[in-house]
Short mmCIF file of C-alpha atoms and ligand atoms in Angstrom, two decimals:
data_model
loop_
_atom_site.label_atom_id
_atom_site.label_comp_id
_atom_site.label_asym_id
_atom_site.label_seq_id
_atom_site.Cartn_x
_atom_site.Cartn_y
_atom_site.Cartn_z
CA MET A 1 -196.96 110.57 33.40
CA ARG A 2 -198.24 109.72 36.95
CA PRO A 3 -195.46 108.47 39.36
CA SER A 4 -197.02 105.23 39.85
CA GLU A 5 -196.92 104.52 36.23
CA GLY A 6 -193.20 105.09 36.02
CA THR A 7 -190.34 102.61 35.19
CA GLU A 8 -189.40 99.61 37.38
CA ASP A 9 -186.87 101.45 39.42
CA ARG A 10 -189.59 103.39 40.90
CA ARG A 11 -190.76 100.27 42.55
CA THR A 12 -187.76 99.83 44.63
CA THR A 13 -186.54 102.49 47.09
CA ASP A 14 -184.56 102.79 50.34
CA VAL A 15 -187.60 103.79 52.02
CA LEU A 16 -191.39 103.05 51.37
CA VAL A 17 -193.86 104.97 53.42
CA ILE A 18 -197.43 103.55 53.80
CA GLY A 19 -199.79 106.48 54.40
CA GLY A 20 -199.64 109.89 52.78
CA GLY A 21 -201.09 112.08 55.56
CA VAL A 22 -198.83 114.69 57.29
CA ILE A 23 -197.02 112.13 59.29
CA GLY A 24 -196.21 109.91 56.42
CA LEU A 25 -195.40 112.95 54.24
CA VAL A 26 -193.16 114.60 56.73
CA THR A 27 -191.33 111.37 57.32
CA ALA A 28 -190.86 111.01 53.46
CA TRP A 29 -189.62 114.50 52.98
CA ARG A 30 -187.26 114.58 55.86
CA ALA A 31 -185.86 111.12 54.86
CA ALA A 32 -185.49 112.34 51.11
CA ARG A 33 -183.72 115.53 52.35
CA ARG A 34 -181.19 113.15 54.06
CA GLY A 35 -180.34 111.57 50.79
CA LEU A 36 -182.53 108.37 50.80
CA THR A 37 -184.72 107.32 47.98
CA VAL A 38 -188.25 107.34 49.16
CA ALA A 39 -191.71 106.49 47.91
CA VAL A 40 -195.17 107.03 49.54
CA VAL A 41 -198.19 104.84 48.88
CA ASP A 42 -201.59 106.26 49.47
CA PRO A 43 -204.87 106.48 47.12
CA GLU A 44 -205.15 110.09 48.24
CA PRO A 45 -201.78 111.66 49.52
CA GLY A 46 -202.33 114.84 51.54
CA GLY A 47 -205.65 113.57 52.87
CA GLY A 48 -206.30 111.81 56.19
CA ALA A 49 -207.05 113.22 59.50
CA ALA A 50 -205.28 116.60 58.65
CA ARG A 51 -208.34 117.30 56.46
CA VAL A 52 -210.36 117.63 59.55
CA ALA A 53 -208.14 118.82 62.19
CA ALA A 54 -208.22 122.26 63.52
CA GLY A 55 -204.41 122.61 63.68
CA MET A 56 -204.06 123.73 67.39
CA LEU A 57 -200.40 123.36 68.51
CA ALA A 58 -201.59 123.05 72.21
CA ALA A 59 -198.93 121.37 74.09
CA VAL A 60 -199.75 123.36 77.22
CA THR A 61 -203.38 123.84 77.22
CA GLU A 62 -204.04 120.06 76.09
CA LEU A 63 -201.92 118.87 78.99
CA HIS A 64 -203.27 115.75 80.72
CA TYR A 65 -202.42 114.17 84.15
CA GLY A 66 -200.02 111.04 83.38
CA GLU A 67 -198.88 112.54 79.94
CA GLU A 68 -195.74 114.23 81.15
CA THR A 69 -193.52 112.09 78.94
CA LEU A 70 -195.68 113.00 76.05
CA LEU A 71 -195.51 116.71 77.09
CA GLY A 72 -191.59 116.57 76.32
CA LEU A 73 -192.19 115.37 72.91
CA ASN A 74 -195.00 117.90 72.28
CA LEU A 75 -192.88 120.76 73.67
CA SER A 76 -189.86 119.72 71.43
CA SER A 77 -192.08 119.57 68.38
CA ALA A 78 -193.92 122.93 69.26
CA ALA A 79 -190.34 124.51 69.72
CA ARG A 80 -189.32 123.23 66.04
CA TYR A 81 -192.40 124.75 64.44
CA PRO A 82 -191.05 128.26 63.41
CA ALA A 83 -187.88 126.98 61.72
CA PHE A 84 -189.81 123.78 60.22
CA VAL A 85 -192.43 126.24 58.67
CA ALA A 86 -189.75 128.26 57.23
CA GLU A 87 -187.79 125.51 55.73
CA LEU A 88 -191.26 123.81 54.50
CA GLU A 89 -192.56 127.14 52.89
CA GLU A 90 -189.32 127.74 51.06
CA ALA A 91 -189.12 124.03 49.85
CA ALA A 92 -192.82 124.14 48.69
CA GLY A 93 -193.24 127.62 47.63
CA LEU A 94 -196.57 127.67 49.67
CA GLY A 95 -197.74 128.94 52.86
CA VAL A 96 -199.07 126.76 55.81
CA GLY A 97 -200.95 129.41 57.88
CA TYR A 98 -198.93 129.22 60.90
CA ARG A 99 -199.93 131.77 63.44
CA ALA A 100 -198.16 132.48 66.69
CA CYS A 101 -201.32 133.72 68.16
CA GLY A 102 -201.66 132.07 71.57
CA THR A 103 -204.53 130.43 73.42
CA LEU A 104 -207.00 131.42 76.03
CA ALA A 105 -208.69 128.50 78.02
CA VAL A 106 -211.70 129.90 79.85
CA ALA A 107 -214.24 128.45 82.35
CA LEU A 108 -218.04 129.34 82.47
CA ASP A 109 -219.00 127.96 85.73
CA ALA A 110 -217.62 126.99 89.09
CA ASP A 111 -216.99 123.37 87.99
CA ASP A 112 -215.20 124.42 84.84
CA ARG A 113 -213.28 127.02 86.82
CA ALA A 114 -212.09 124.23 89.35
CA HIS A 115 -211.05 122.06 86.47
CA LEU A 116 -209.07 124.98 84.94
CA ARG A 117 -207.51 125.69 88.43
CA GLU A 118 -206.30 122.18 88.55
CA LEU A 119 -204.81 122.33 84.88
CA HIS A 120 -203.15 125.67 85.87
CA ALA A 121 -201.55 123.87 89.15
CA LEU A 122 -200.29 120.90 86.72
CA GLN A 123 -198.91 123.30 84.19
CA THR A 124 -197.06 125.24 87.00
CA ARG A 125 -195.64 121.91 88.42
CA CYS A 126 -194.40 121.04 84.79
CA GLY A 127 -192.61 124.46 84.58
CA LEU A 128 -195.00 125.78 81.74
CA ALA A 129 -195.86 129.60 81.20
CA SER A 130 -199.58 130.02 81.80
CA GLU A 131 -201.21 132.99 83.45
CA TRP A 132 -204.44 132.89 85.53
CA LEU A 133 -206.78 135.73 84.27
CA SER A 134 -210.14 136.91 85.94
CA GLY A 135 -213.22 136.87 83.76
CA ARG A 136 -212.86 140.66 83.20
CA ASP A 137 -209.39 140.17 82.02
CA CYS A 138 -210.34 137.37 79.49
CA ARG A 139 -213.11 139.53 78.02
CA ARG A 140 -210.57 142.42 77.65
CA LEU A 141 -208.31 140.16 75.65
CA GLU A 142 -211.38 138.74 73.71
CA PRO A 143 -214.46 140.97 73.85
CA MET A 144 -216.65 138.32 71.87
CA LEU A 145 -216.49 136.21 74.91
CA ALA A 146 -219.72 135.70 76.93
CA PRO A 147 -220.21 137.85 79.91
CA GLY A 148 -220.44 134.89 82.12
CA VAL A 149 -216.92 133.71 81.78
CA ARG A 150 -215.42 133.14 85.35
CA GLY A 151 -211.76 133.14 84.62
CA GLY A 152 -209.29 131.63 82.25
CA LEU A 153 -205.52 130.66 81.35
CA ARG A 154 -203.66 132.94 79.14
CA VAL A 155 -201.09 130.55 77.39
CA ASP A 156 -199.08 132.62 74.89
CA GLY A 157 -196.98 129.55 73.70
CA ASP A 158 -199.85 127.70 72.06
CA HIS A 159 -200.21 128.53 68.61
CA GLN A 160 -201.94 127.24 65.32
CA VAL A 161 -201.20 125.98 61.84
CA ASP A 162 -203.69 125.23 59.00
CA PRO A 163 -203.53 121.40 58.72
CA ARG A 164 -204.86 121.40 55.09
CA ARG A 165 -202.16 123.95 53.87
CA LEU A 166 -199.62 121.88 55.87
CA ALA A 167 -200.44 118.66 54.14
CA ALA A 168 -200.51 120.63 50.68
CA ALA A 169 -197.13 121.98 51.25
CA LEU A 170 -195.76 118.60 52.32
CA LEU A 171 -196.97 116.96 49.22
CA VAL A 172 -195.32 119.64 46.90
CA ALA A 173 -192.16 119.49 49.14
CA CYS A 174 -192.01 115.66 48.79
CA GLU A 175 -192.39 115.93 45.02
CA ARG A 176 -189.52 118.53 44.67
CA ALA A 177 -187.36 116.26 46.81
CA GLY A 178 -187.89 113.44 44.53
CA VAL A 179 -190.25 111.34 46.60
CA VAL A 180 -192.19 108.79 44.33
CA LEU A 181 -196.04 109.14 45.11
CA HIS A 182 -197.97 105.95 44.20
CA ARG A 183 -201.57 106.82 44.34
CA ALA A 184 -202.86 103.28 45.19
CA LEU A 185 -203.94 101.24 47.99
CA ALA A 186 -201.55 99.17 49.86
CA GLU A 187 -203.28 95.82 49.94
CA ARG A 188 -200.80 94.00 52.22
CA LEU A 189 -197.26 94.06 53.62
CA SER A 190 -194.97 91.79 51.94
CA VAL A 191 -192.50 89.92 54.22
CA ALA A 192 -189.48 87.84 53.01
CA GLY A 193 -188.00 85.51 55.56
CA ASP A 194 -187.74 87.59 58.74
CA ARG A 195 -187.97 91.06 57.05
CA ALA A 196 -190.57 93.27 55.84
CA ARG A 197 -189.98 93.88 52.15
CA GLY A 198 -192.55 96.42 51.07
CA VAL A 199 -196.08 96.26 50.10
CA VAL A 200 -198.44 94.70 47.49
CA LEU A 201 -200.68 97.14 45.69
CA ARG A 202 -204.49 96.03 44.80
CA ASP A 203 -203.55 95.56 41.25
CA GLY A 204 -200.73 92.96 42.32
CA THR A 205 -197.75 95.33 41.74
CA GLU A 206 -195.22 94.87 44.46
CA LEU A 207 -193.15 97.90 45.99
CA THR A 208 -190.01 97.05 47.66
CA ALA A 209 -187.85 98.82 50.03
CA GLY A 210 -184.96 98.28 52.44
CA GLN A 211 -187.06 100.11 55.15
CA THR A 212 -190.95 100.22 55.20
CA VAL A 213 -192.63 102.81 57.38
CA LEU A 214 -196.35 102.11 58.46
CA ALA A 215 -197.85 105.74 58.90
CA ALA A 216 -201.46 105.07 57.99
CA GLY A 217 -203.04 106.88 60.96
CA SER A 218 -206.05 104.98 62.50
CA LEU A 219 -205.92 102.53 59.56
CA SER A 220 -202.53 101.35 60.65
CA GLY A 221 -203.64 98.33 62.54
CA ARG A 222 -205.68 97.05 59.48
CA LEU A 223 -202.83 96.52 57.07
CA ALA A 224 -203.05 92.68 55.79
CA GLY A 225 -199.93 90.86 56.10
CA LEU A 226 -198.78 92.24 59.43
CA PRO A 227 -197.49 89.60 61.63
CA PRO A 228 -200.23 89.55 64.47
CA ALA A 229 -197.83 90.58 67.29
CA VAL A 230 -196.69 93.54 65.12
CA VAL A 231 -200.08 94.94 64.60
CA PRO A 232 -200.01 98.47 66.13
CA PRO A 233 -202.67 98.95 69.00
CA VAL A 234 -204.22 102.13 67.25
CA ARG A 235 -207.93 102.60 67.26
CA PRO A 236 -210.10 105.40 65.60
CA VAL A 237 -211.54 108.04 67.83
CA LYS A 238 -213.96 110.05 66.02
CA GLY A 239 -213.94 113.84 65.91
CA GLN A 240 -216.50 116.03 64.40
CA VAL A 241 -215.54 119.51 63.38
CA LEU A 242 -217.33 122.58 62.06
CA ARG A 243 -216.01 125.42 59.99
CA LEU A 244 -217.53 128.87 59.81
CA ARG A 245 -216.65 132.10 58.05
CA ILE A 246 -216.13 135.28 59.73
CA PRO A 247 -217.46 137.96 57.17
CA ALA A 248 -215.30 141.02 57.05
CA PRO A 249 -217.59 143.38 59.12
CA TYR A 250 -217.18 140.76 62.12
CA ALA A 251 -213.25 140.73 61.98
CA PRO A 252 -211.28 140.28 64.08
CA PHE A 253 -213.93 138.00 65.71
CA LEU A 254 -211.32 136.38 68.04
CA SER A 255 -207.50 137.17 68.11
CA ARG A 256 -206.37 133.86 69.48
CA THR A 257 -207.61 130.23 70.00
CA VAL A 258 -210.21 130.10 72.54
CA ARG A 259 -211.10 126.85 74.35
CA ALA A 260 -213.00 125.68 77.26
CA VAL A 261 -214.59 122.44 78.88
CA VAL A 262 -218.17 122.98 79.04
CA ARG A 263 -220.09 120.41 81.23
CA GLY A 264 -217.40 117.98 80.69
CA SER A 265 -217.10 118.40 77.00
CA HIS A 266 -213.94 120.02 75.43
CA VAL A 267 -214.87 122.79 72.76
CA TYR A 268 -212.36 124.93 70.96
CA LEU A 269 -212.57 127.93 68.43
CA VAL A 270 -209.64 128.47 66.26
CA PRO A 271 -209.67 131.79 64.27
CA ARG A 272 -207.68 131.59 61.07
CA GLU A 273 -205.88 134.59 59.22
CA ASN A 274 -208.20 133.80 55.96
CA GLY A 275 -211.43 134.38 58.01
CA GLU A 276 -212.11 130.77 58.67
CA LEU A 277 -213.27 129.72 62.31
CA VAL A 278 -212.78 126.12 63.13
CA VAL A 279 -214.92 124.77 65.78
CA GLY A 280 -214.01 121.30 67.40
CA ALA A 281 -214.32 118.70 68.33
CA THR A 282 -216.53 115.61 69.69
CA SER A 283 -214.45 112.62 70.90
CA GLU A 284 -216.34 109.35 69.97
CA GLU A 285 -215.24 105.81 70.29
CA LEU A 286 -217.60 104.54 67.41
CA GLY A 287 -215.23 102.50 65.27
CA TRP A 288 -214.81 103.38 61.70
CA ASP A 289 -218.07 105.64 61.61
CA THR A 290 -217.35 109.04 60.12
CA THR A 291 -220.99 110.12 60.00
CA VAL A 292 -221.73 113.87 60.82
CA THR A 293 -224.55 113.72 63.25
CA ALA A 294 -227.17 116.28 64.25
CA GLY A 295 -226.23 115.70 67.90
CA GLY A 296 -222.51 116.30 67.25
CA VAL A 297 -223.23 119.50 65.50
CA TYR A 298 -225.75 120.43 68.01
CA GLU A 299 -223.30 120.05 70.94
CA LEU A 300 -220.57 121.71 69.37
CA LEU A 301 -222.75 124.79 68.51
CA ARG A 302 -224.46 124.84 71.92
CA ASP A 303 -221.14 124.66 73.76
CA ALA A 304 -219.37 127.24 71.34
CA HIS A 305 -222.41 129.67 71.58
CA GLU A 306 -222.13 129.48 75.45
CA LEU A 307 -218.58 130.47 75.03
CA VAL A 308 -219.04 133.14 72.20
CA PRO A 309 -222.66 134.14 71.71
CA GLY A 310 -222.29 136.05 68.54
CA LEU A 311 -220.96 132.84 66.65
CA THR A 312 -224.37 131.78 65.72
CA GLU A 313 -224.60 134.94 63.40
CA LEU A 314 -221.60 133.36 61.37
CA PRO A 315 -222.12 131.34 58.02
CA LEU A 316 -221.63 127.66 58.61
CA THR A 317 -219.49 126.47 56.00
CA GLU A 318 -218.62 122.91 56.43
CA THR A 319 -219.17 119.86 58.91
CA LEU A 320 -216.84 117.02 58.70
CA ALA A 321 -215.80 114.07 60.91
CA GLY A 322 -212.33 112.44 61.06
CA LEU A 323 -210.66 109.64 62.96
CA ARG A 324 -207.85 110.29 65.18
CA PRO A 325 -205.29 107.37 65.74
CA GLY A 326 -205.81 106.54 69.46
CA SER A 327 -202.95 104.51 71.11
CA PRO A 328 -203.30 102.87 74.58
CA ASP A 329 -201.30 105.58 76.37
CA ASN A 330 -202.34 108.35 73.92
CA ALA A 331 -198.73 108.69 72.69
CA PRO A 332 -197.36 107.99 69.21
CA LEU A 333 -195.40 104.78 68.35
CA LEU A 334 -192.18 105.84 66.44
CA GLY A 335 -189.49 103.85 65.19
CA PRO A 336 -188.50 100.19 64.52
CA SER A 337 -191.13 97.44 65.17
CA ALA A 338 -190.25 94.19 66.16
CA LEU A 339 -190.26 92.95 62.46
CA PRO A 340 -187.00 93.84 60.90
CA GLY A 341 -187.24 96.44 58.21
CA LEU A 342 -190.68 97.74 59.46
CA HIS A 343 -190.84 100.95 61.28
CA LEU A 344 -193.95 102.71 62.73
CA ALA A 345 -195.00 106.34 62.70
CA THR A 346 -198.52 106.36 63.95
CA GLY A 347 -200.75 106.41 67.03
CA HIS A 348 -200.42 110.34 67.20
CA TYR A 349 -203.84 110.62 68.72
CA ARG A 350 -204.90 114.34 69.50
CA ASN A 351 -201.42 115.58 68.59
CA GLY A 352 -200.64 114.46 64.94
CA VAL A 353 -200.27 118.21 63.54
CA LEU A 354 -198.30 119.20 66.71
CA LEU A 355 -196.03 116.35 66.43
CA THR A 356 -195.36 116.56 62.65
CA PRO A 357 -191.96 118.40 62.87
CA VAL A 358 -190.38 116.21 65.50
CA THR A 359 -191.92 112.95 63.86
CA GLY A 360 -190.10 113.88 60.63
CA ASP A 361 -186.77 114.49 62.40
CA VAL A 362 -186.76 111.27 64.57
CA MET A 363 -187.97 109.14 61.72
CA ALA A 364 -185.32 110.50 59.26
CA GLU A 365 -182.76 110.11 61.85
CA VAL A 366 -183.70 106.31 62.56
CA LEU A 367 -184.15 105.69 58.84
CA THR A 368 -180.63 107.18 58.02
CA THR A 369 -178.58 106.09 60.84
CA GLY A 370 -180.38 103.12 62.48
CA VAL A 371 -180.57 104.89 65.86
CA LEU A 372 -183.59 106.26 67.31
CA PRO A 373 -182.87 109.68 68.94
CA ASP A 374 -183.11 109.67 72.72
CA GLU A 375 -186.19 111.86 72.96
CA ALA A 376 -188.17 109.41 70.85
CA ARG A 377 -187.10 106.31 72.74
CA PRO A 378 -190.14 106.49 75.23
CA PHE A 379 -192.32 106.15 72.15
CA SER A 380 -190.78 102.94 70.87
CA PRO A 381 -193.58 100.62 69.58
CA ARG A 382 -191.75 98.02 71.75
CA ARG A 383 -193.43 99.36 74.86
CA PHE A 384 -196.46 97.49 74.12
CA PRO A 385 -196.49 93.80 75.10
CA ALA A 386 -198.00 92.70 71.90
CA VAL A 387 -195.13 94.21 69.94
CA LEU A 388 -192.68 92.96 72.61
CA SER A 389 -193.84 89.37 72.20
CA ALA A 390 -193.29 89.55 68.46
CA ARG A 391 -189.83 90.70 69.16
CA GLN A 392 -189.18 87.72 71.24
CA GLU A 393 -190.65 85.47 68.46
CA GLN A 394 -188.27 86.91 65.74
CA PRO A 395 -185.23 84.77 65.26
CA ALA A 396 -182.04 86.68 66.67
N1 LIG B 1 -206.18 118.26 69.47
C1 LIG B 1 -207.37 118.51 69.17
C2 LIG B 1 -208.39 117.28 69.12
O1 LIG B 1 -207.84 116.12 69.08
O2 LIG B 1 -209.48 117.51 68.94
#
């Protein structure tokens, strides 16, 4: 029997999570571990942007000016990863491909080198561990790098995980923790009086819960029935990603994640233990389009080839495009919205996989105790005026 075909009591839980990507699943799993009854509604739980993502845990190498507050949350989540993975792998009986391999960010010309020097200065000001290397030292670490590499940053704390395996493990962990999975589309939010009360499915079934969590990634703003001022300001940002295979004679092709800015475009190469090499990613503001384009594939291969020329020998096994849930300040929206009973866990943009452990912890805490932990407060949905105005409109 599929869970969504179960008895009436499965239609009412303490918590209902809309969205079964890694953020929705980790919220559900952590809340269930805290003793709450939890359901997830998603036509394909375990899917979402994590199917496309490379899985870099790049708090330090993806640091940007103006994102120092987000850096704190990113570092907090990165620090949780080893224990989180151990607990999840134990709970699910599945591995998630976590590799504490570090990252090398390199420069190919004088402009890229200047960019990298600025990043290094910012990292140093933020107290982050990052070492400047000459081109020769970069190639000593990674012999497949192009001879023209002009220097780089060695960041031993930026690791990787396999997002598909992470999602699969979270799904099993949820099932084992008693989370009810409704494999269906949430058609609209239902609101009773001044409170969120759950969702109505396409077939008219209503699922109700004391607390509802909207964790639908880039689709979060599209749920019908959201009061207009509570609609989260998330937008889709397309990323095209390639997967290649490293045949045994070429291994180890790269020993760590290698990344660069090539003529202003970010490119990264993430080598997995299982012989997969993930190359990403474009960043395109094209609405809901998820077409893999010749231009996107060409640019990724061109830039990756400049970085690691031997890459063009490898079999190309997959091309895919996904949608990052971008927010106005590139940071997630976590915790209670202005509508009582409705929480948000969305807008994770470039950092969904990295922020999975801390999101699970803070969401489980607020769902259990009603209190959003201090470290998540800067990421309250109420920081955005539209959401604030909704709060003002709510009856006291
Ligand atoms: N964090 C990698 C990306 O968003 O492409």
